[in-house]
Short mmCIF file of C-alpha atoms and ligand atoms in Angstrom, two decimals:
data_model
loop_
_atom_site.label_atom_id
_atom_site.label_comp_id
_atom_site.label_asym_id
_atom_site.label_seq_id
_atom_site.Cartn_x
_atom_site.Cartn_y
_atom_site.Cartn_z
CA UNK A 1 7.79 8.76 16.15
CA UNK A 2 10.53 8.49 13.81
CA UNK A 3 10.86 5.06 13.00
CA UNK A 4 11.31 4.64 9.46
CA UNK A 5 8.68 4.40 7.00
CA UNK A 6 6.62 0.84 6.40
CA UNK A 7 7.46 -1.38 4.21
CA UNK A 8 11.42 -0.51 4.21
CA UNK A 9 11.63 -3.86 5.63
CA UNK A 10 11.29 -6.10 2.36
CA UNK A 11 13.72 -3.91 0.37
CA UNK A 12 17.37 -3.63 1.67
CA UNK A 13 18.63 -0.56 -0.13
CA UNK A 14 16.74 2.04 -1.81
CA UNK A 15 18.00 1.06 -5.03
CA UNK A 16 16.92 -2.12 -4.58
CA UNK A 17 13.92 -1.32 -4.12
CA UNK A 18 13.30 1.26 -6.60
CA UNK A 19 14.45 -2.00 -9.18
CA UNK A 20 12.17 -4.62 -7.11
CA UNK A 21 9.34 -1.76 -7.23
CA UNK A 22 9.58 -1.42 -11.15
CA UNK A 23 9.38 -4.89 -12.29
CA UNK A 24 6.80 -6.06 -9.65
CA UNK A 25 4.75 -2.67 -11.32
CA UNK A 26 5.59 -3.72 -14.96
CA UNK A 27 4.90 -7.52 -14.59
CA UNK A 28 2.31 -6.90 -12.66
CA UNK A 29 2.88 -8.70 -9.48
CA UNK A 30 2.48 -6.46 -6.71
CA UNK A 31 2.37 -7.71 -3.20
CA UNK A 32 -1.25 -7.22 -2.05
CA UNK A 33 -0.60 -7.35 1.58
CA UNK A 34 -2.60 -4.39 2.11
CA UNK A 35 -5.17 -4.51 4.83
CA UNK A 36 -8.99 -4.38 3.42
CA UNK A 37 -10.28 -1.98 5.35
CA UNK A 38 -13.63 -3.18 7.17
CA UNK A 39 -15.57 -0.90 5.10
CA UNK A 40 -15.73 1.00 1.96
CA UNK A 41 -13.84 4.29 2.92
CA UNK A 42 -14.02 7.78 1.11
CA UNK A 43 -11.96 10.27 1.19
CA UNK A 44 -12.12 13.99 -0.34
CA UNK A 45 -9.08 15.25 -1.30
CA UNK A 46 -9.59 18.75 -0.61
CA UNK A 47 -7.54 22.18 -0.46
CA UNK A 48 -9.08 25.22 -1.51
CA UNK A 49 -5.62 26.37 -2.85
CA UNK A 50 -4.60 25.72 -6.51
CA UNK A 51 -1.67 23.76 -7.30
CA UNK A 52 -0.68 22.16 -4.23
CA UNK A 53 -1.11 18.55 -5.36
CA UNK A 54 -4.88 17.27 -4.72
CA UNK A 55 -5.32 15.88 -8.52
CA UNK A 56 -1.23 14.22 -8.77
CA UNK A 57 -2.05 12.72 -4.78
CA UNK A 58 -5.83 11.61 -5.69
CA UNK A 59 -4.42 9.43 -9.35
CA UNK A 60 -1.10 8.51 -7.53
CA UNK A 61 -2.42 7.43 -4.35
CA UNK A 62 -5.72 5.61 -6.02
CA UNK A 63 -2.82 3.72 -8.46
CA UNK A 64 -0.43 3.13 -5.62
CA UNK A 65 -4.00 1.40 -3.84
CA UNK A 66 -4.82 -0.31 -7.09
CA UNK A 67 -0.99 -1.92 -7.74
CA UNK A 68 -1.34 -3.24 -4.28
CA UNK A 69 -4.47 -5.03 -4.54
CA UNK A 70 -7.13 -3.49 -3.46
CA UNK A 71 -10.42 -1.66 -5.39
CA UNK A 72 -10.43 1.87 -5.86
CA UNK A 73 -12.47 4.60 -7.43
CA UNK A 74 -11.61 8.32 -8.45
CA UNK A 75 -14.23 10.57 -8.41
CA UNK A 76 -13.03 13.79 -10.40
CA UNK A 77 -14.91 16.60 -9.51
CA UNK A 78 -12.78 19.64 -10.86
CA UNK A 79 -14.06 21.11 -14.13
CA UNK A 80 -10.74 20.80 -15.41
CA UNK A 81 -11.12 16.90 -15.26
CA UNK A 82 -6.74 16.76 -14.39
CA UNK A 83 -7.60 13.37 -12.85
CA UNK A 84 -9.20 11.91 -16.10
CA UNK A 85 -6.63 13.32 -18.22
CA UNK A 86 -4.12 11.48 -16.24
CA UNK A 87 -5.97 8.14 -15.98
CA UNK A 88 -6.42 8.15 -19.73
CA UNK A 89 -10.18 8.27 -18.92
CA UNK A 90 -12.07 10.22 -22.11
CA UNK A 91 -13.54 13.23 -21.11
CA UNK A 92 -14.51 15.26 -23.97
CA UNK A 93 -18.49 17.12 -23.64
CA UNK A 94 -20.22 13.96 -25.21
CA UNK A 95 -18.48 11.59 -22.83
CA UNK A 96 -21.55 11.02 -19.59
CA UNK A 97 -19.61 12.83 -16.50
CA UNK A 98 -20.00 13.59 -13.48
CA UNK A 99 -21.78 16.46 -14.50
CA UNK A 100 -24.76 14.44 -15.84
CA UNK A 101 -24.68 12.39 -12.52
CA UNK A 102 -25.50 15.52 -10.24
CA UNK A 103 -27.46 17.85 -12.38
CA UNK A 104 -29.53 14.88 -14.22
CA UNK A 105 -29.18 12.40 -11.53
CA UNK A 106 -27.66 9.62 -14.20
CA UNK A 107 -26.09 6.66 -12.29
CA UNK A 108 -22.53 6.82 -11.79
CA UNK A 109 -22.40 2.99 -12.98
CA UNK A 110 -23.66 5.07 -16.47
CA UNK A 111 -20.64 7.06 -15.89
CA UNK A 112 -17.38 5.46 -14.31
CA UNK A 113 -14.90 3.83 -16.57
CA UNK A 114 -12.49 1.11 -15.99
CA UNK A 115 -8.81 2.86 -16.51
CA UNK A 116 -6.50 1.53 -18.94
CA UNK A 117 -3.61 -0.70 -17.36
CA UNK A 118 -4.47 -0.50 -13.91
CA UNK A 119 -6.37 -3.69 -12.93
CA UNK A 120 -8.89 -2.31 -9.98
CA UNK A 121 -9.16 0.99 -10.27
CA UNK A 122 -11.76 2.80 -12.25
CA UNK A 123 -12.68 6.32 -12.40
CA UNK A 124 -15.81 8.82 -12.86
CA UNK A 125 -14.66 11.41 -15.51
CA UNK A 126 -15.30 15.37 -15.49
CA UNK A 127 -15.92 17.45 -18.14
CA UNK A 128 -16.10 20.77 -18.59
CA UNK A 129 -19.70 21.14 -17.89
CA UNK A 130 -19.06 20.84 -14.56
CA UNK A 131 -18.07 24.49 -14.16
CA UNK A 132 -21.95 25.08 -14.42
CA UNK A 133 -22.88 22.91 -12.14
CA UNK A 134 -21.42 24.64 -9.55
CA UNK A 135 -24.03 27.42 -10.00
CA UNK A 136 -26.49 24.86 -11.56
CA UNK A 137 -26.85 23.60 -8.52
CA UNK A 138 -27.26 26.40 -6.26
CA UNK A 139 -31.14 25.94 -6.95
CA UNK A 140 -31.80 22.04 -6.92
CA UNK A 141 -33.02 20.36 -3.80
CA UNK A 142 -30.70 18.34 -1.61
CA UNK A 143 -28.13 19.78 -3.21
CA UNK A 144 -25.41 19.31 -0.95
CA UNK A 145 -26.50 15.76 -0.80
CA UNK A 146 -26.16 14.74 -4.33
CA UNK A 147 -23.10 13.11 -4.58
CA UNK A 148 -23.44 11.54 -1.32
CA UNK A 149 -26.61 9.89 -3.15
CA UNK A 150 -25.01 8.41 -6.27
CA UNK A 151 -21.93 6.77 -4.51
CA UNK A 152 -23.83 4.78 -1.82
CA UNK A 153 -25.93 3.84 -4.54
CA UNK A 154 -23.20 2.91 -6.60
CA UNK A 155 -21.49 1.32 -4.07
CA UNK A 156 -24.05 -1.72 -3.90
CA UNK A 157 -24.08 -1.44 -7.90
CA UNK A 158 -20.11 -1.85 -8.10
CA UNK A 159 -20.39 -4.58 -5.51
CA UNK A 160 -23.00 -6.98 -7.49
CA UNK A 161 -21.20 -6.40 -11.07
CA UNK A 162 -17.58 -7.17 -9.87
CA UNK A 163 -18.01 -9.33 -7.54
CA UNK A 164 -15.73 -7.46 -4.88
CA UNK A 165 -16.73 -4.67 -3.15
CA UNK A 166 -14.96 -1.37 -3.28
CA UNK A 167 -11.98 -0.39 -0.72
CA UNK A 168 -11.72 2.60 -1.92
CA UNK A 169 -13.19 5.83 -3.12
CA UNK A 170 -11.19 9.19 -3.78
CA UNK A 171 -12.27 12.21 -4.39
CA UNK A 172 -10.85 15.18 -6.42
CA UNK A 173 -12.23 18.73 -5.61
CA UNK A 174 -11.64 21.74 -7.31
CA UNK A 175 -9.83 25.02 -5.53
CA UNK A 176 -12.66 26.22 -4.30
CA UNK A 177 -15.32 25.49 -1.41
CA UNK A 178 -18.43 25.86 -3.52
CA UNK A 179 -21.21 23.34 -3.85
CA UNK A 180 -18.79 21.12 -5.52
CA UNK A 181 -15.87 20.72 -2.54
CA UNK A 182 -19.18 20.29 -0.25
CA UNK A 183 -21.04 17.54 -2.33
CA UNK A 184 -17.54 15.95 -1.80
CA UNK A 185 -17.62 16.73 1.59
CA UNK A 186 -21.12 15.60 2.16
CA UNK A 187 -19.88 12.48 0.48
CA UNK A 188 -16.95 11.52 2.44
CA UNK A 189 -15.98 9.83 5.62
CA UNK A 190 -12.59 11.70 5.63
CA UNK A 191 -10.67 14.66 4.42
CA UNK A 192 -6.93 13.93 3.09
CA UNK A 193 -5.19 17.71 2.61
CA UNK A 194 -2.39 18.02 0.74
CA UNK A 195 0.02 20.51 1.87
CA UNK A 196 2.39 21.85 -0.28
CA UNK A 197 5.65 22.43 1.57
CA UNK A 198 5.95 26.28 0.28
CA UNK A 199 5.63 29.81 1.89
CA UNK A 200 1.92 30.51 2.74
CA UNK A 201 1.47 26.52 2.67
CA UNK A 202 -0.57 26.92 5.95
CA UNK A 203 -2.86 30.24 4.64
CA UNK A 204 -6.17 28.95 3.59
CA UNK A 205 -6.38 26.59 5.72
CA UNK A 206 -8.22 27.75 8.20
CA UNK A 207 -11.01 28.47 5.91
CA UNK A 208 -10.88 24.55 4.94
CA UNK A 209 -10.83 23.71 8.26
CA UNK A 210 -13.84 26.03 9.12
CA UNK A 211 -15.59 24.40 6.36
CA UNK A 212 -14.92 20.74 7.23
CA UNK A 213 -16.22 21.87 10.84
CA UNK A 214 -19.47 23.13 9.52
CA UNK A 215 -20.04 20.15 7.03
CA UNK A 216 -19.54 17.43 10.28
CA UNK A 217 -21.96 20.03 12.43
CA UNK A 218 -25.08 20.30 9.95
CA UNK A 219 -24.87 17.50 7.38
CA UNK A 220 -22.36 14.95 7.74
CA UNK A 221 -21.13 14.11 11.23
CA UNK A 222 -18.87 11.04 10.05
CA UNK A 223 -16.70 13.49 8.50
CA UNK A 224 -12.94 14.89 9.92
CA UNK A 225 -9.80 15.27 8.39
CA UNK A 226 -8.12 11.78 8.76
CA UNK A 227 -4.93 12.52 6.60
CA UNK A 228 -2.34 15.07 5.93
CA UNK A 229 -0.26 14.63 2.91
CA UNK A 230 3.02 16.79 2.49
CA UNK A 231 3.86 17.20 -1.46
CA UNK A 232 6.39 18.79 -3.57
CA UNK A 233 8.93 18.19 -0.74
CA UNK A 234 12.32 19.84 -1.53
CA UNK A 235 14.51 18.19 0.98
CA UNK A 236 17.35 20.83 0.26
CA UNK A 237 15.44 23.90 1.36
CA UNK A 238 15.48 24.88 5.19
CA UNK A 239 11.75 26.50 4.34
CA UNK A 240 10.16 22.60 3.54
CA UNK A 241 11.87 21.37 6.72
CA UNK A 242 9.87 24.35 8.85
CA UNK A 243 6.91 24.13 6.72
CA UNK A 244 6.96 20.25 7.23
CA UNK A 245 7.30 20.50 10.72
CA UNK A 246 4.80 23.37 11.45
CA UNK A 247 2.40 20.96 9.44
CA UNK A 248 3.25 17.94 11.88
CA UNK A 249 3.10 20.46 15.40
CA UNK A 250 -0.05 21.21 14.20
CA UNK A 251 -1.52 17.76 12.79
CA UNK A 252 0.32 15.39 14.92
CA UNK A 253 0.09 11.83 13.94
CA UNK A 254 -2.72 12.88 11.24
CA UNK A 255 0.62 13.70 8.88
CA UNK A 256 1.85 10.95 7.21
CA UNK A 257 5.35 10.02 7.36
CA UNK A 258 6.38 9.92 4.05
CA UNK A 259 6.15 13.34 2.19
CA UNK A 260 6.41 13.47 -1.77
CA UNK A 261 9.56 14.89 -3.17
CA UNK A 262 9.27 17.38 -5.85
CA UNK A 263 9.93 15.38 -8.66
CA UNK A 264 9.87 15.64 -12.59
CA UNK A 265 8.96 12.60 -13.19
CA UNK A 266 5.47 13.29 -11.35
CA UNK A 267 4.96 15.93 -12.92
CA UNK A 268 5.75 14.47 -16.42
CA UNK A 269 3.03 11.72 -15.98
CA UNK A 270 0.26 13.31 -16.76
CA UNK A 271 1.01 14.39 -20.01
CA UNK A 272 1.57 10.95 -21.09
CA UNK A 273 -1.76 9.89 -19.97
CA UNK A 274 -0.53 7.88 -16.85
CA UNK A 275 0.47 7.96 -13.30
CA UNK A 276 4.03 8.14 -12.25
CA UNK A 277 2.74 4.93 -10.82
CA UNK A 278 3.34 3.10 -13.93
CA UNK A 279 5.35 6.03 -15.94
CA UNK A 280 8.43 5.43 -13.74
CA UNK A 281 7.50 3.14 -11.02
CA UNK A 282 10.94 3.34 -9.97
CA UNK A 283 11.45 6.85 -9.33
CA UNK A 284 11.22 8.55 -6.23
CA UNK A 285 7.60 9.79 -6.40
CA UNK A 286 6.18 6.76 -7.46
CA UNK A 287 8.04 5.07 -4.30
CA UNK A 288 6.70 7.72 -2.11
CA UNK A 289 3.31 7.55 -3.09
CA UNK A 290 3.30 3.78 -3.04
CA UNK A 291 5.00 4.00 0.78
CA UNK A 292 1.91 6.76 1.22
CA UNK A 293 -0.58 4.55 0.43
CA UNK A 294 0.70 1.76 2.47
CA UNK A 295 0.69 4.38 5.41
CA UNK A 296 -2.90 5.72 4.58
CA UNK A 297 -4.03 2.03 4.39
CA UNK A 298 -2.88 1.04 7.73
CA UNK A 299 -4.34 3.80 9.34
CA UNK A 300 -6.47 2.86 11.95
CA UNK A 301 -9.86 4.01 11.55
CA UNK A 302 -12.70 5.63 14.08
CA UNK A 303 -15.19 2.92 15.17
CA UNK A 304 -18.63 3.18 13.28
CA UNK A 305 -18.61 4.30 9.60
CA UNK A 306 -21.29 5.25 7.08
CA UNK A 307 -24.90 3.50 7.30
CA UNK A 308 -24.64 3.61 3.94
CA UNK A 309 -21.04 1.45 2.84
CA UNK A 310 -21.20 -2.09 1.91
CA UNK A 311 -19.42 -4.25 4.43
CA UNK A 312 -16.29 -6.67 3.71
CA UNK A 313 -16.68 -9.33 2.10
CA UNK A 314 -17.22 -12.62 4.42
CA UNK A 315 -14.17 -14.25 2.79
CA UNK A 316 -11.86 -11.56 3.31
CA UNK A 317 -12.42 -11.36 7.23
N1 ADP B 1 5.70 15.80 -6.37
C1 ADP B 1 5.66 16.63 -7.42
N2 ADP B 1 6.80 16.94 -8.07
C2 ADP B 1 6.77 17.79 -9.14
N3 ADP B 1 5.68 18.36 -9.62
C3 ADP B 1 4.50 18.07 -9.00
C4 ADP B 1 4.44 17.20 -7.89
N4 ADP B 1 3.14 17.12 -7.49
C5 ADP B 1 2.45 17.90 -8.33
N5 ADP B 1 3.26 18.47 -9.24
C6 ADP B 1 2.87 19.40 -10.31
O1 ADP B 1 2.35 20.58 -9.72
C7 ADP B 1 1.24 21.06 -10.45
C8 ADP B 1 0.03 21.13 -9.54
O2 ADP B 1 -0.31 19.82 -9.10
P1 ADP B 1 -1.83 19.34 -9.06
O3 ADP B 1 -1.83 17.96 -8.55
O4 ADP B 1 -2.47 19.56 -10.39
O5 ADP B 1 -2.42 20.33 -7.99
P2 ADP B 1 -3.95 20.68 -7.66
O6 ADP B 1 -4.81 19.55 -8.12
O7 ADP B 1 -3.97 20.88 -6.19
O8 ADP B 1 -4.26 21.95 -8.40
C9 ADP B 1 1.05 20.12 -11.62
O9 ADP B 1 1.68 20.64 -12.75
C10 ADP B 1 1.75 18.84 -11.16
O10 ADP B 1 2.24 18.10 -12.24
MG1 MG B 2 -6.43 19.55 -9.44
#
């Protein structure tokens, strides 16, 4: 149970590693000893509370994928479009969004962008106009289903123009658990909560959990909550060590190991139009979420899987 996080074993010290990390990042030559997982899996990265960490896990975890070799996709699906702010992905109202995929039913391929300096990782911008949709919706048929719809379609799509399949698609949702959250719910295979390690970190989540329950019972019985991610993680405060552990008692092994330290430098990314990923690939955050992602992709996965995913590759069995 508390072995110590994977991957420790290549890098002696953390300092080491932190160095070994950053030029492997800047010279691009990350290890891609990832495992491809045996199909395309999507995951919703959903908390109804604001501020806990969804949009910095979604980029940071999708680069962290990306660095290490394997073919991701952010789907932003908050109005505020945090996610293609911090991919450098242009998201202004003339830019095709997500908005124009599920209220005008454009392809995503119309819509997802490659994002700058990360080889493998693209993303499918929001713009504003996706507050509307959110009521928009509320009328159109299959609505729940819409997203669903436009990623196994573009899954094929993304398959026959790169030449490599996708490993990976994230979602962003909004703090809410409108028709948004539930297209993205509709659309996954799993649910990855962040969980910020504060007071009331735990409140709320019932309702999220309620929701997830009702999604897998009427439309989407692939779905459950595969991941737990602990963020902001203040290592000198008693209250993150309860929090943390109430979250584990709780969650069991659904919590990964490594939890994301409150950092500056995470927070500072953004602003400069990049992950901490590639903004300080040798600070603690961008360590964490790189030791995160190795955890999430050695997870081993339920048996069965969406109709609808493209399998692996034949060369990459
Ligand atoms: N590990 C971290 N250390 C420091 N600040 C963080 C960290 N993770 C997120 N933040 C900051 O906290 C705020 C909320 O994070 P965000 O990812 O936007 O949450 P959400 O998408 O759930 O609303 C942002 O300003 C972000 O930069
Ligand atoms: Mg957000």
């Amino acid at each position: 149970m508390s072995e110590p996080t994977t991957g420790g074993e290549v890098f002696d010290t953390p300092l080491a590693r932190a160095a070994e990390v950053a030029v492997a990042v800047k010279s691009r030559r990350f290890g891609d000893d990832l495992p491809i997982p045996p199909r395309t899996r999507v995951l919703t990265v959903a908390n109804q509370k604001g501020g806990v960490g969804k949009t910095t896990s979604t980029v940071n975890l999708a680069a962290a994928l990306a660095l290490q070799g394997l073919s991701v996709l952010v789907v932003d699906l908050d109005p505020q479009g945090n996610a293609s702010t911090a991919l450098s992905v242009d998201h202004h109202s003339e830019v095709p969004s997500v908005y124009d995929v599920l209220i005008d039913g454009r392809p995503l391929a119309e819509v997802v962008a490659p994002v700058p300096d990360h080889e493998g990782l693209w993303c499918a911008p929001a713009t504003l106009d996706l507050a509307g949709a959110e009521i928009e919706l509320v009328s159109s048929v299959a609505r729940e289903h819409k997203l669903r719809r436009a990623v196994s379609t573009y899954l094929d799509v993304h398959q026959r123009v790169h030449g490599r399949r996708l490993d990976y698609v994230l979602i962003d949702c909004p703090p809410s658990l409108g028709l948004l959250t539930l297209n993205a719910l509709v659309c996954a295979d799993e649910v990855l909560i962040p969980i910020q390690c504060e007071y009331y970190a735990l409140e709320g989540l019932g309702q999220l959990l309620r929701t997830v329950g009702l999604v897998t019972e009427e439309l989407n019985p692939g779905l459950h909550v595969s991941t737990i991610l602990l963020t902001m993680y203040d290592a000198r405060t008693r209250l993150a060590a309860q929090v943390a552990e109430e979250v584990r008692e709780h969650f069991g092994e659904r919590v990964l190991r490594t939890a994301i330290p409150r950092s500056v430098r995470v927070s500072e990314a953004p602003s400069y139009g990049q992950t901490v990923m590639t903004y300080d690939p040798g600070s603690s955050g961008a360590l964490s979420y790189l030791e995160a992602a190795r955890e999430l992709a050695r997870q081993v996965l339920p048996a069965g899987g969406r109709e609808d995913a493209a399998p692996a590759a034949p060369s990459e069995g």
